[in-house]
PDB file of C-alpha atoms in Angstrom:
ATOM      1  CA  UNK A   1     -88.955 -17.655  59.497  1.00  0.00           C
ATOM      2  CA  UNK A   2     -87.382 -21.191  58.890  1.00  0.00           C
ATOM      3  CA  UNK A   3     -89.323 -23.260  55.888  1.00  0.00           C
ATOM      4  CA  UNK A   4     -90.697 -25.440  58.468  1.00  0.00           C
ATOM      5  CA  UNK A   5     -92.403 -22.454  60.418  1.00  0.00           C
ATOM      6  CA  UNK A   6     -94.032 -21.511  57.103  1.00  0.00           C
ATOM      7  CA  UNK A   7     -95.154 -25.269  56.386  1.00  0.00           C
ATOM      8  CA  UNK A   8     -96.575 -25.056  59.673  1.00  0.00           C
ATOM      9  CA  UNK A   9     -98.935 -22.066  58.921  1.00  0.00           C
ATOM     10  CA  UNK A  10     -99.962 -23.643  55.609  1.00  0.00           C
ATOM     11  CA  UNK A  11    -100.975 -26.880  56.934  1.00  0.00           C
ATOM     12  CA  UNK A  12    -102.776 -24.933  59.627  1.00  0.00           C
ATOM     13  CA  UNK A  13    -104.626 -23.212  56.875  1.00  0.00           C
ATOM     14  CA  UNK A  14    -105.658 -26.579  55.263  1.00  0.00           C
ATOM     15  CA  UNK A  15    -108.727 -27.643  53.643  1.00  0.00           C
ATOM     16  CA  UNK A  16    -108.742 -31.513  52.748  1.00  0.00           C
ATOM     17  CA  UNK A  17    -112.239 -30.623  51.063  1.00  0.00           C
ATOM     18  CA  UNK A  18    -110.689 -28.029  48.540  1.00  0.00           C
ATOM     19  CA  UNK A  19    -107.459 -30.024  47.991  1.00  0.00           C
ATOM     20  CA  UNK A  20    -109.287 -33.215  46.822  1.00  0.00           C
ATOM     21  CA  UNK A  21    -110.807 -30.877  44.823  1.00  0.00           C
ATOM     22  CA  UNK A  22    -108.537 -28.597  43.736  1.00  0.00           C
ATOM     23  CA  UNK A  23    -106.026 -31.705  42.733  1.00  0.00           C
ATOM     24  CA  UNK A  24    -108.382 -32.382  40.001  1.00  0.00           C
ATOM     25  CA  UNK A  25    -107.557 -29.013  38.101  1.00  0.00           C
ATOM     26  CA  UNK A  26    -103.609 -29.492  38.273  1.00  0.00           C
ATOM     27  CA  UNK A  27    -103.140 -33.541  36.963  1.00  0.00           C
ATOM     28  CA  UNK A  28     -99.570 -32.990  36.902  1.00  0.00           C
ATOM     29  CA  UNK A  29     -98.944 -32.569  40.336  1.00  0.00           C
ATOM     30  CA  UNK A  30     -99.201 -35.540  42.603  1.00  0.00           C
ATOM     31  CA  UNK A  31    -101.976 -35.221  45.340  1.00  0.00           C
ATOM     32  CA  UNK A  32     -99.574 -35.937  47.930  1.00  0.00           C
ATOM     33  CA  UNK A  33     -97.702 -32.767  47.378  1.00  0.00           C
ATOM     34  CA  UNK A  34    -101.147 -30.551  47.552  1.00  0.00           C
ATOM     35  CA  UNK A  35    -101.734 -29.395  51.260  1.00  0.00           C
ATOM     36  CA  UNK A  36    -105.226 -27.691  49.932  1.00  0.00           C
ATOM     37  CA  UNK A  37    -104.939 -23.874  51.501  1.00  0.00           C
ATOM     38  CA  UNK A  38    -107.579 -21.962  49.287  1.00  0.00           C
ATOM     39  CA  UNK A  39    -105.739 -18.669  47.314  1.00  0.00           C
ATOM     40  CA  UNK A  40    -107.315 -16.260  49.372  1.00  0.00           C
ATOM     41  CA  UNK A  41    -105.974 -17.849  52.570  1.00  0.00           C
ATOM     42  CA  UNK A  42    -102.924 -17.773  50.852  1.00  0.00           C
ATOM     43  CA  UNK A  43    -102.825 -14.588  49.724  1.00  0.00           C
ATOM     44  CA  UNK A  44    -103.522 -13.193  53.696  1.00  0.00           C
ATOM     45  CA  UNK A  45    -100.401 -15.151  54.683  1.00  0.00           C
ATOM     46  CA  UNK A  46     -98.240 -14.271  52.517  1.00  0.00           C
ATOM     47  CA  UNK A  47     -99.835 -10.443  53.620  1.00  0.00           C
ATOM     48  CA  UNK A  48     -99.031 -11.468  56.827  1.00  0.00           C
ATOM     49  CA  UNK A  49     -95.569 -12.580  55.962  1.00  0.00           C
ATOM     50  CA  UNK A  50     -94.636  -9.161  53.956  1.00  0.00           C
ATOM     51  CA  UNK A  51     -92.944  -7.620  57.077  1.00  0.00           C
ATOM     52  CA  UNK A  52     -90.577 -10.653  57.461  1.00  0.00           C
ATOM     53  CA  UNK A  53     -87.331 -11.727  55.864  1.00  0.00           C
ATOM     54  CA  UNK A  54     -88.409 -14.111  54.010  1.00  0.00           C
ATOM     55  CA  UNK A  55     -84.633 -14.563  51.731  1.00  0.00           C
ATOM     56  CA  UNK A  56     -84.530 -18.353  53.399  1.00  0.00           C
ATOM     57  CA  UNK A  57     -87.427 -19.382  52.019  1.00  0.00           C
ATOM     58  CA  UNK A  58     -87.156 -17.674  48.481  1.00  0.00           C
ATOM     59  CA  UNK A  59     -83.709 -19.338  48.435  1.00  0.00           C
ATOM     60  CA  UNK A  60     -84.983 -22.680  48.683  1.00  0.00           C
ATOM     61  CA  UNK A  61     -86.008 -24.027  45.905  1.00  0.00           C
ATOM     62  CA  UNK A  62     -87.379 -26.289  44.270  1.00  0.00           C
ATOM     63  CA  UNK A  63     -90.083 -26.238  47.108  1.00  0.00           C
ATOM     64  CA  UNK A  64     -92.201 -29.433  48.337  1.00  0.00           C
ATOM     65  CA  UNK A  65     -95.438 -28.355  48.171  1.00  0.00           C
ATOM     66  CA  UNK A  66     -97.464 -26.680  45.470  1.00  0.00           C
ATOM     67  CA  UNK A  67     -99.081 -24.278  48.028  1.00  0.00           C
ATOM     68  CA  UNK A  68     -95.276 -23.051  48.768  1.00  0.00           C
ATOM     69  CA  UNK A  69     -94.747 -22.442  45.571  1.00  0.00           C
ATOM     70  CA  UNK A  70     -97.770 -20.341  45.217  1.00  0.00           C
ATOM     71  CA  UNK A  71     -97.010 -18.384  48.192  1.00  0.00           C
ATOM     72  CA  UNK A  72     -93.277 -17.721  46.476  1.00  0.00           C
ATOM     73  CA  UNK A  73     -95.145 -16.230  43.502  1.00  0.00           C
ATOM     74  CA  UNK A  74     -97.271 -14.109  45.739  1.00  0.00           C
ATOM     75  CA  UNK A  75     -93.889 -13.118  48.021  1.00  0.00           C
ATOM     76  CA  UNK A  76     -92.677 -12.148  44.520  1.00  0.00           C
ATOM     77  CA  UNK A  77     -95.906  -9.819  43.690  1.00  0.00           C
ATOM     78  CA  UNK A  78     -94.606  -7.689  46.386  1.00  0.00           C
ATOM     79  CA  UNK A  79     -91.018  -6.898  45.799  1.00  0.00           C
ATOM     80  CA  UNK A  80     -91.235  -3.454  45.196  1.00  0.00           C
ATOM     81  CA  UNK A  81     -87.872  -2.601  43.522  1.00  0.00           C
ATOM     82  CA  UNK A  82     -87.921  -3.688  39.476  1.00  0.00           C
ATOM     83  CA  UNK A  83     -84.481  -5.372  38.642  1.00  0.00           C
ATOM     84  CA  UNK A  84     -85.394  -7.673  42.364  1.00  0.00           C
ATOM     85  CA  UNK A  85     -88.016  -8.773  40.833  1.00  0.00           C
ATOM     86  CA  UNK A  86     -86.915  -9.716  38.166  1.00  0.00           C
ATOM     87  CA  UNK A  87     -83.973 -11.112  38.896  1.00  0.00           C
ATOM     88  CA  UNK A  88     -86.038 -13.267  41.913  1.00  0.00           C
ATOM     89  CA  UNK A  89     -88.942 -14.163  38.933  1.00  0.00           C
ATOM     90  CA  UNK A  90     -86.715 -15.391  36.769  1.00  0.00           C
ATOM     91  CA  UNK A  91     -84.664 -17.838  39.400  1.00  0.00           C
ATOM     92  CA  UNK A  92     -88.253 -19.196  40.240  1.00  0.00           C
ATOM     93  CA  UNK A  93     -89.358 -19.443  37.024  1.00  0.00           C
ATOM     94  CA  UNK A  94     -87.428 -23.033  35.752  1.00  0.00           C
ATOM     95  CA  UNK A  95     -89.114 -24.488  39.410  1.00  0.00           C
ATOM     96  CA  UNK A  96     -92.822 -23.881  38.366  1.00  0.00           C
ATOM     97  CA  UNK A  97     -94.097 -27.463  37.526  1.00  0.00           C
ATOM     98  CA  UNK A  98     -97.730 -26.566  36.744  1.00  0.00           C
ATOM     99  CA  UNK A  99    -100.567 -23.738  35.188  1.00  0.00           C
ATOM    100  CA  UNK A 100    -101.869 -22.426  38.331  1.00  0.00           C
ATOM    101  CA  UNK A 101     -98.701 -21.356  40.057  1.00  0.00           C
ATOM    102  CA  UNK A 102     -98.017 -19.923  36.347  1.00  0.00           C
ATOM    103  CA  UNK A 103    -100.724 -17.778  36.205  1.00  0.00           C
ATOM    104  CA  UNK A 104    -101.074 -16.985  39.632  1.00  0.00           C
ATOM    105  CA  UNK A 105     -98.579 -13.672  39.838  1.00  0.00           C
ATOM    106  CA  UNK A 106     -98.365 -10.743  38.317  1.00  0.00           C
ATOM    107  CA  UNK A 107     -95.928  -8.287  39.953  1.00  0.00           C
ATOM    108  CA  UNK A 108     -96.760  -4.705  39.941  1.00  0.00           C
ATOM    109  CA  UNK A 109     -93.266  -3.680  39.626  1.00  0.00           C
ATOM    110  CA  UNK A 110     -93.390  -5.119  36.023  1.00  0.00           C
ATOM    111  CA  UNK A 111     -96.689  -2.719  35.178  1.00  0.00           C
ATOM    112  CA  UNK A 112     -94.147   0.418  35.962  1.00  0.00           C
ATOM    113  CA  UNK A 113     -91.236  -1.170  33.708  1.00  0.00           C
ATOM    114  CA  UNK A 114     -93.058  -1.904  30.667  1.00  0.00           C
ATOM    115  CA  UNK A 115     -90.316  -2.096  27.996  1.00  0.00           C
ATOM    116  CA  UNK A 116     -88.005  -4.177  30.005  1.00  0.00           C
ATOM    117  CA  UNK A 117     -90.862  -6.767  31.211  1.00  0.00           C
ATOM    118  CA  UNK A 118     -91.740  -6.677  27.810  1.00  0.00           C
ATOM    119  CA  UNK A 119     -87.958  -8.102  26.709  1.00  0.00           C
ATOM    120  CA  UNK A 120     -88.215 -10.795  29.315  1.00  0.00           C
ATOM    121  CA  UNK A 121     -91.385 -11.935  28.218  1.00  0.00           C
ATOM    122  CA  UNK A 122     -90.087 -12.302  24.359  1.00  0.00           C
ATOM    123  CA  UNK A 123     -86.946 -14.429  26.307  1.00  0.00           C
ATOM    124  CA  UNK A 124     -88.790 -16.429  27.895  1.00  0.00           C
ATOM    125  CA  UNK A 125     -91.021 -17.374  24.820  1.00  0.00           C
ATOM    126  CA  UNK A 126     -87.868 -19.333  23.675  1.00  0.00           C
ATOM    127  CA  UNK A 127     -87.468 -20.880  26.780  1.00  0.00           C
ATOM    128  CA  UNK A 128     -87.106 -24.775  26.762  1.00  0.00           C
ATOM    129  CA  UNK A 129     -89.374 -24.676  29.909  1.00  0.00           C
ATOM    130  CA  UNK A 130     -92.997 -25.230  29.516  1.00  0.00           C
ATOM    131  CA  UNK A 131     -94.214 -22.818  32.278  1.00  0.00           C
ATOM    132  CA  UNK A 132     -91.578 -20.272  31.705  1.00  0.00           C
ATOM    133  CA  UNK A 133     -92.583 -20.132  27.893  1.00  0.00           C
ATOM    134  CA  UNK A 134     -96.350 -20.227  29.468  1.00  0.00           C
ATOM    135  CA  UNK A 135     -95.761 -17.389  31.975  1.00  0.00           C
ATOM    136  CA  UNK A 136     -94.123 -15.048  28.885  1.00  0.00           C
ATOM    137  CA  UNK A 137     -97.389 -15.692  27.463  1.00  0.00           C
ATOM    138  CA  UNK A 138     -99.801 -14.920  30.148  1.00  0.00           C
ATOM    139  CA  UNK A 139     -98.081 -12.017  31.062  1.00  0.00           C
ATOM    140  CA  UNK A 140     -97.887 -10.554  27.732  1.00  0.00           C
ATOM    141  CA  UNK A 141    -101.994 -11.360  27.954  1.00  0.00           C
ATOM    142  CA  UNK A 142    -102.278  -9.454  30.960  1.00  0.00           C
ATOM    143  CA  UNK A 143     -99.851  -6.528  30.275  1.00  0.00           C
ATOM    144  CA  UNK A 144     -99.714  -5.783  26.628  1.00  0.00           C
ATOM    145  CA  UNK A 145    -103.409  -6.397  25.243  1.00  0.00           C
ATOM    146  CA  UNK A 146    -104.489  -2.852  26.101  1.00  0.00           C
ATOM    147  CA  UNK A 147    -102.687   0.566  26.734  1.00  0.00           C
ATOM    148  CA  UNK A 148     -99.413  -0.955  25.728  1.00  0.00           C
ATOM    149  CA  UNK A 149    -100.505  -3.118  22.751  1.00  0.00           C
ATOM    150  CA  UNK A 150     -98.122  -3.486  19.948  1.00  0.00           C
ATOM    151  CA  UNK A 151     -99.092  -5.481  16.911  1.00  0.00           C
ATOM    152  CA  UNK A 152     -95.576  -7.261  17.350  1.00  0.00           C
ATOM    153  CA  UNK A 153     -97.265  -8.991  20.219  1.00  0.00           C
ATOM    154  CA  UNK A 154     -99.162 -11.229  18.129  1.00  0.00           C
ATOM    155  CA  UNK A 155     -96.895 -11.895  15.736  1.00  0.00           C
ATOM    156  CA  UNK A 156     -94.378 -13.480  18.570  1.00  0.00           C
ATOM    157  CA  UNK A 157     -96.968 -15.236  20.313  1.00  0.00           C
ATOM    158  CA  UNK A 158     -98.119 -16.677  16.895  1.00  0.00           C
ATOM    159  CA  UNK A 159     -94.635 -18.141  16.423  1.00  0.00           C
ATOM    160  CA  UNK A 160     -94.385 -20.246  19.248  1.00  0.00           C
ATOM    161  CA  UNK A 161     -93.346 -23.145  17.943  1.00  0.00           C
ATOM    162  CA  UNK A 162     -94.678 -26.125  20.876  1.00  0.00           C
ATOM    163  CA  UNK A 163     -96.412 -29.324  21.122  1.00  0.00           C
ATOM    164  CA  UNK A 164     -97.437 -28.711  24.654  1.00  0.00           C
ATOM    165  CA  UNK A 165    -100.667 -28.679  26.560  1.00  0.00           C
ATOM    166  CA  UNK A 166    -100.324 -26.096  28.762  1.00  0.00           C
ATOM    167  CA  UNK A 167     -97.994 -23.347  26.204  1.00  0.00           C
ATOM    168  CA  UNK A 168    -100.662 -24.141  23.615  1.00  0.00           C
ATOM    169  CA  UNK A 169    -103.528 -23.731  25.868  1.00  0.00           C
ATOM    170  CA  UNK A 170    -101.984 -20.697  26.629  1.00  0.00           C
ATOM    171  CA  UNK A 171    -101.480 -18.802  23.116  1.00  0.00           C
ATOM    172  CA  UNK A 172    -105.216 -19.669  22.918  1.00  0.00           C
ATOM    173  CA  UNK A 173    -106.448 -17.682  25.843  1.00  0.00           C
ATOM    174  CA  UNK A 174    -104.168 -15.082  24.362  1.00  0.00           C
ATOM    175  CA  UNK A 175    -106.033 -14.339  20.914  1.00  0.00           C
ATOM    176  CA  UNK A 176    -109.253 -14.932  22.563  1.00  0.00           C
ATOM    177  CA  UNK A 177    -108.260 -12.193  24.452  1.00  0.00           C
ATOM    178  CA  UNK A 178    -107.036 -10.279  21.474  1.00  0.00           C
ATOM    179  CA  UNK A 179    -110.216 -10.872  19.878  1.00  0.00           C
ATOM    180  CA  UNK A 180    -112.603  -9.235  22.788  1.00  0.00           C
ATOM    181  CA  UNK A 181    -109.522  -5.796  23.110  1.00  0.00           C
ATOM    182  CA  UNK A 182    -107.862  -5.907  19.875  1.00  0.00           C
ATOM    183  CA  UNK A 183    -110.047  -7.103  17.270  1.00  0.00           C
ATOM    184  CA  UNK A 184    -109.054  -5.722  14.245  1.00  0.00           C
ATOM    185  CA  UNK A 185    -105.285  -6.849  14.917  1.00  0.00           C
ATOM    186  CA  UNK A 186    -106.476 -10.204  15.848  1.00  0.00           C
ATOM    187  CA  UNK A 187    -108.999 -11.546  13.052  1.00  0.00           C
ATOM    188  CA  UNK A 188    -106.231 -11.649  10.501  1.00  0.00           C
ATOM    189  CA  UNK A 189    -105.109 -14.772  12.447  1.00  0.00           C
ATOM    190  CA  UNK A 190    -107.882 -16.694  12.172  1.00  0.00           C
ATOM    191  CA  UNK A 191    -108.677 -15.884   8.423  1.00  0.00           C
ATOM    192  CA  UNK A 192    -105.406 -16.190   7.066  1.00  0.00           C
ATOM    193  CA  UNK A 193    -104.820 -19.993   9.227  1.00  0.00           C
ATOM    194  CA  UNK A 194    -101.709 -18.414  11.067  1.00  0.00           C
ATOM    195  CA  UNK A 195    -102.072 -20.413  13.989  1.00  0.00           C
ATOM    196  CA  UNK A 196    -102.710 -24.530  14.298  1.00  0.00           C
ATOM    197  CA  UNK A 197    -105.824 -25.764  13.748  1.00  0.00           C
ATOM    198  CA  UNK A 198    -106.247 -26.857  17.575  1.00  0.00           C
ATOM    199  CA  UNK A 199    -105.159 -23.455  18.912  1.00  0.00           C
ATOM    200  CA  UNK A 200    -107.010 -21.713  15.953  1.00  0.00           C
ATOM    201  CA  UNK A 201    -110.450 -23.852  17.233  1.00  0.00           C
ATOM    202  CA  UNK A 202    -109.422 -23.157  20.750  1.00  0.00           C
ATOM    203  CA  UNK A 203    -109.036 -19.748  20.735  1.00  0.00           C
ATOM    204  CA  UNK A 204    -112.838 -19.460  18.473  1.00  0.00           C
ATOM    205  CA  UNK A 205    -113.794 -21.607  21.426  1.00  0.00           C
ATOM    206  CA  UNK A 206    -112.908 -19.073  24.348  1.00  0.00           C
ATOM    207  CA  UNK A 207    -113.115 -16.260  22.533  1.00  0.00           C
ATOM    208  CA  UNK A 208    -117.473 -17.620  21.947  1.00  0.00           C
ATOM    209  CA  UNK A 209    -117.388 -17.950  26.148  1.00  0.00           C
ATOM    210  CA  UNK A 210    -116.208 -14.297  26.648  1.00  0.00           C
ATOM    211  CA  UNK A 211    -118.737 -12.016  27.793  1.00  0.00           C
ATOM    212  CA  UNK A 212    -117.088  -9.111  26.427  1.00  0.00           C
ATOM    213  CA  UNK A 213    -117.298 -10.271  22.621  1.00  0.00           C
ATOM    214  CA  UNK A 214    -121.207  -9.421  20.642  1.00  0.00           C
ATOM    215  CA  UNK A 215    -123.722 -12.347  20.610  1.00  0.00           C
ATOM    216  CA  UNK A 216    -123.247 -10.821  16.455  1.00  0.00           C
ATOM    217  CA  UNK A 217    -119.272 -11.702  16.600  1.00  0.00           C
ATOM    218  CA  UNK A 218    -119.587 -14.942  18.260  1.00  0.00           C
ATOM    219  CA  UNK A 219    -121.623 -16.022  15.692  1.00  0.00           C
ATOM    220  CA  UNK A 220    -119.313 -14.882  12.966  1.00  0.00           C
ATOM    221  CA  UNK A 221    -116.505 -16.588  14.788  1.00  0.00           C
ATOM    222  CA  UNK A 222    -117.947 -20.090  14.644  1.00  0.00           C
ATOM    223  CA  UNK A 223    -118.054 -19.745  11.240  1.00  0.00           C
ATOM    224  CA  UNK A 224    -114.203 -19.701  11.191  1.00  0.00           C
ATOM    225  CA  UNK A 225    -113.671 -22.484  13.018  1.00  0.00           C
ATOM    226  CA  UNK A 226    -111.561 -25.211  11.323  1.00  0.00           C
ATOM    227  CA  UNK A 227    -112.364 -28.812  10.068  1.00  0.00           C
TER     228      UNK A 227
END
C-alpha cells in the first residue's frame, strides 16, 4: 500500500472529538498534524495491515502525522524476527517527536532477546535524542523491573544526566515503579538523595498514586519527600 492509501484509512478512522482532545496531552505536536484515530482503532488497522508489505511506508520517514507514526510503532510490535526489529526500532527511533508514540510499543521480539535489548536500552540512554533516551527508559521499566531485574538497572537510570521534561518525567515513573516491584533495591535512592530533587519528589509522587504500594508505605514515602 502507497502512504497515501494508508492516510486514507486513518482519516477514515477519524474522530475530531478525541483529537481536540487528545492534542491536549501531547503540547509538542501541532494540532494540525493530529488526525484523532483513537489507539484501539489504530491498533485493528495496523492488525489489518499485518498481511501487507508495508517496507514503503516504514521507509518513509519522518512521517506527517502523529497517528502514522503510531501505527509505525505498532507495525514494529509485530516484526517477528529479533535483529529486524531492532535494526527497524532503532531507524525510527531519532523520528519520534513526542511521549505517546514513545511509550506506545513494546515489541515482543525484544521479551525473547533479553540481554541484547537490554544493551540497546543502556545505548540509547546516552542518546542526544530526547525520546530515544525516553524509550531506553520505558523499556527498561517495562522489561527489566521483574523476572529480569538487575540492580545495575537503577544505577544507569539514576545517571541520566538531562534537563528535559519528558526523559525526566520518565526516570520518575521508573523508580515509582521500582518502588511498588523492587523495593528494597529502590529506597536507597530516595534516602541517600541519589536522584534530583524534582525527580526524587516526582517519583514519591507516583509511586503515593500506585495501587500496588501499602496505604502503610505511602505514608512513609511522603515523609521523604524533599524541600
Amino acid at each position: 500500500m502507497t502512504t497515501e492509501d494508508i492516510r486514507a484509512g486513518l482519516f477514515a478512522r477519524q474522530d475530531l472529538g478525541y483529537r481536540d482532545f487528545h492534542s491536549k496531552l501531547v503540547p509538542t505536536l501541532d494540532k494540525d498534524t493530529i488526525i484523532g484515530v483513537r489507539t484501539p482503532a489504530l491498533r485493528a488497522y495496523a492488525k489489518e495491515l499485518s498481511g501487507q508489505d508495508m517496507t514503503g511506508f516504514l521507509a518513509e520517514l519522518p512521517h506527517k502525522y502523529y497517528e502514522e507514526n503510531c501505527l509505525h510503532a505498532f507495525l514494529l510490535e509485530q516484526i517477528k524476527d529479533f535483529e529486524h526489529c531492532m535494526a527497524e526500532t532503532e531507524r525510527f527511533l531519532p523520528y519520534i517527536d513526542n511521549w505517546a508514540t514513545c511509550d506506545l510499543f513494546s515489541p515482543k521480539a525484544f521479551k525473547k532477546h533479553p540481554e541484547e535489548t537490554y544493551d540497546a536500552c543502556l545505548r540509547w540512554l546516552k542518546s542526544a535524542h530526547v525520546y530515544t533516551v525516553r524509550y531506553g527508559v520505558v523499556t527498561l521499566m517495562g522489561n527489566y523491573l521483574t523476572d529480569e531485574f538487575r540492580p545495575e538497572i537503577l544505577e544507569r537510570v539514576a545517571a541520566v544526566d538531562s534537563e528535559e521534561y519528558y526523559v525526566r518525567m520518565a526516570i520518575a515513573w521508573l523508580f515509582a515503579e521500582a518502588l511498588a516491584k523492587q523495593y528494597d533495591a529502590a529506597l536507597p535512592y530516595l534516602l541517600e538523595h541519589r536522584l534530583d530533587r524534582w525527580t526524587h519528589n516526582k517519583a514519591i509522587q507516583k509511586a503515593v498514586e500506585s495501587r500496588r504500594i501499602t496505604p502503610e508505605t505511602k505514608a512513609y514515602l511522603k515523609t521523604l519527600k524533599r524541600k
